[in-house]
Amino acid sequence: IFPNCELLLSTTMMMMKILYRRRLCRGNLSMGCIALILGLLFASFYYEFAECFTVFVPRSSTSPKTHVYPFFQSSSPNSESSSSNESSSPSNEGLNKYLTTAERERRAESARRKERKGDVVIGKTSALPDAVNFEIDVRDTERQLYESSDKLEHEVRRLSDLGLTSLKMGDLESAKDSFDQVFALKPTVYLWQAGLALYYLGDVHKAAESFTNNAYIFEGRFGEQASEERIWRDACELRLRSRPKKRKRKVTKELKNLEAAGIDGEGSSTEQLPRIDPVGEGAPRERRKVVRIAREMFTSSIEEDVTGMIMSRTKLRHICMRPGPDRMRFKLHASFFLGLHYDCLGSTDRAKKYMKKAFIYSGEGMKSDDVLDMLPLLHMKHRNFFDNDEVDEEDDVDLTGSSNYITALIKEEVETMSRLSLQNDLKKDGIKCSSSNKAEVQRLFVQKLVAIAATDNDFSY
């Protein structure tokens, strides 16, 4: 009769308080009896019509139990005594409509587990009866892999580890020599880090060739997008494009001299760089948000898509402004790719600013097994970015005339672009702007980008 002692006790105490305050009954004994009778009636009424009040009764977020009626508890996912057909029985059909989707799923999973308990069907059960899981031992797995490999694989693995260790230590020449020996033994090996050593040694063309070859190997072998290889290949091309004019004239003069002497001047211009085929429509999407945005940024720069480049930069800068610690390493990678992009385009001050941030987020060059965590230190050492200037981890964004940080970031990026490039990009979208006033062109461009950002999910946390 009584669904819950707490309910009966609380109802009786409530009735006693009401009777005492209203002075309906003076005697303590008579008042208690009347309150008890009223509490019994109310509790019975509540229990009888609890189904009607199920939606209004709050459920505990920490416990699957509820304060409505007992058979709610018997059908919880942790109950071993619940029947598998309980959720689908006619008596509970009226109750299920008040359950949340998560509760329905938990009940269905509990029913499925009870149904296949003790069942041994391949593809239906996860393990055989009395079976135990294999012990996870990384060293034992490595030992088995080593024993199953031949001498060539042993040598390739040894030289690869030696090259990666040299790269982390900043010894680029030793890393390059080790990687060259690896490719001499096995030309089809996947080792994209070899391109990093070539890039920082200044051999940009061979670095682009290495990134291209490794991209094809990775995508053909694993079926995923080789985002890092594509980013670094585009970085090689942007670096060649942004050479100083004197250097470009010198390269052009060298090309003419080589052609006059009958020598092929391959590797002296961006047209000679190998290109990676665009990703097909059926290819899987890059799951790492920061890497995907960084790749869009570099691709937009290669294709001279001003809108795409500014939006990608704004997204990465917005990620760097997120409050709190960088547990997912988003700020580290976003700062590094921003610094690399600015450096490839010749914007040294901004490149130094974001590369220093990445250096701080990486633990200031502390020991790490991931070579990507060592890239900020390697880049700063290569570009001689170390100085005594302090670095503010937060972006100093001018909010004057802007309603939020995203609009302010877009304005800052638009101000760095030339009027002609903004006008050409507006014409691609059918927006006519023949004004010679740069401020007016910037206003139209900012208005366009703010409208795009309003519906872009990448700006959400």
XYZ file of N, CA and C in Angstrom, residues 152 155-160 163-164 175-198 206-207 209-215 217-218 221 229:
138
model
N 66.099 -6.607 -42.709
C 65.865 -5.329 -43.383
C 64.927 -4.447 -42.562
N 66.724 -2.995 -39.556
C 67.620 -1.877 -39.882
C 66.815 -0.620 -40.211
N 65.714 -0.778 -40.918
C 64.867 0.375 -41.247
C 64.311 1.004 -39.971
N 63.869 0.163 -39.048
C 63.321 0.680 -37.792
C 64.399 1.363 -36.957
N 65.578 0.804 -36.940
C 66.673 1.396 -36.156
C 67.073 2.751 -36.717
N 67.220 2.832 -38.036
C 67.620 4.102 -38.651
C 66.511 5.150 -38.531
N 65.254 4.701 -38.607
C 64.142 5.647 -38.461
C 64.121 6.237 -37.055
N 66.930 8.712 -36.735
C 66.647 9.979 -37.395
C 65.649 10.820 -36.627
N 64.614 10.189 -36.074
C 63.629 10.933 -35.293
C 64.243 11.501 -34.024
N 69.850 13.790 -38.808
C 68.518 13.275 -39.118
C 68.373 13.025 -40.613
N 68.868 13.951 -41.423
C 68.781 13.788 -42.875
C 69.574 12.566 -43.342
N 70.769 12.377 -42.794
C 71.585 11.219 -43.186
C 70.891 9.910 -42.821
N 70.284 9.855 -41.645
C 69.584 8.633 -41.233
C 68.377 8.361 -42.125
N 67.627 9.407 -42.443
C 66.457 9.230 -43.302
C 66.858 8.810 -44.715
N 67.963 9.371 -45.213
C 68.446 8.970 -46.543
C 68.803 7.483 -46.577
N 69.399 6.996 -45.514
C 69.733 5.566 -45.449
C 68.472 4.708 -45.408
N 67.429 5.217 -44.734
C 66.167 4.468 -44.678
C 65.563 4.341 -46.064
N 65.519 5.453 -46.803
C 64.937 5.422 -48.147
C 65.795 4.610 -49.116
N 67.087 4.548 -48.867
C 67.946 3.716 -49.715
C 67.645 2.232 -49.507
N 67.324 1.860 -48.272
C 66.989 0.459 -47.994
C 65.570 0.116 -48.424
N 64.620 1.052 -48.197
C 63.220 0.789 -48.508
C 62.572 2.078 -49.016
N 62.535 2.275 -50.338
C 62.028 3.541 -50.896
C 60.546 3.787 -50.610
N 59.769 2.734 -50.368
C 58.328 2.906 -50.174
C 57.933 3.072 -48.711
N 58.894 3.305 -47.830
C 58.582 3.451 -46.416
C 57.858 4.777 -46.192
N 56.940 4.774 -45.217
C 56.230 6.007 -44.868
C 56.991 6.710 -43.756
N 57.570 7.865 -44.080
C 58.396 8.602 -43.121
C 58.321 10.088 -43.474
N 57.186 10.701 -43.130
C 56.976 12.089 -43.533
C 57.861 13.064 -42.776
N 58.402 12.646 -41.627
C 59.268 13.546 -40.858
C 60.558 13.870 -41.603
N 60.901 13.054 -42.616
C 62.091 13.354 -43.402
C 61.950 14.696 -44.113
N 60.729 15.056 -44.501
C 60.521 16.347 -45.135
C 60.764 17.512 -44.196
N 60.526 17.320 -42.884
C 60.783 18.394 -41.921
C 62.263 18.737 -41.858
N 63.117 17.699 -41.856
C 64.563 17.948 -41.822
C 65.005 18.701 -43.070
N 64.475 18.323 -44.229
C 64.831 19.015 -45.476
C 64.306 20.446 -45.479
N 63.137 19.609 -52.376
C 63.183 18.197 -51.981
C 62.231 17.921 -50.826
N 62.049 18.905 -49.955
C 61.090 18.746 -48.867
C 59.677 18.594 -49.420
N 58.864 17.484 -52.346
C 58.800 16.171 -52.995
C 58.612 15.065 -51.959
N 59.293 15.176 -50.834
C 59.156 14.177 -49.779
C 57.751 14.185 -49.190
N 57.193 15.365 -48.936
C 55.835 15.452 -48.403
C 54.812 14.897 -49.396
N 55.020 15.152 -50.678
C 54.088 14.647 -51.693
C 54.107 13.124 -51.750
N 55.306 12.546 -51.784
C 55.406 11.085 -51.851
C 54.794 10.423 -50.616
N 55.069 10.981 -49.453
C 54.515 10.402 -48.227
C 52.998 10.573 -48.147
N 52.476 11.649 -48.742
C 51.024 11.836 -48.764
C 50.353 10.732 -49.571
N 51.572 7.743 -50.171
C 51.744 6.472 -49.456
C 50.721 6.356 -48.326
N 50.551 7.432 -47.562
C 49.635 7.402 -46.420
C 48.196 7.216 -46.878
N 47.570 3.739 -48.297
C 47.688 2.635 -47.346
C 46.607 2.660 -46.277
N 50.984 16.286 -44.364
C 51.823 16.314 -45.556
C 51.352 17.395 -46.523
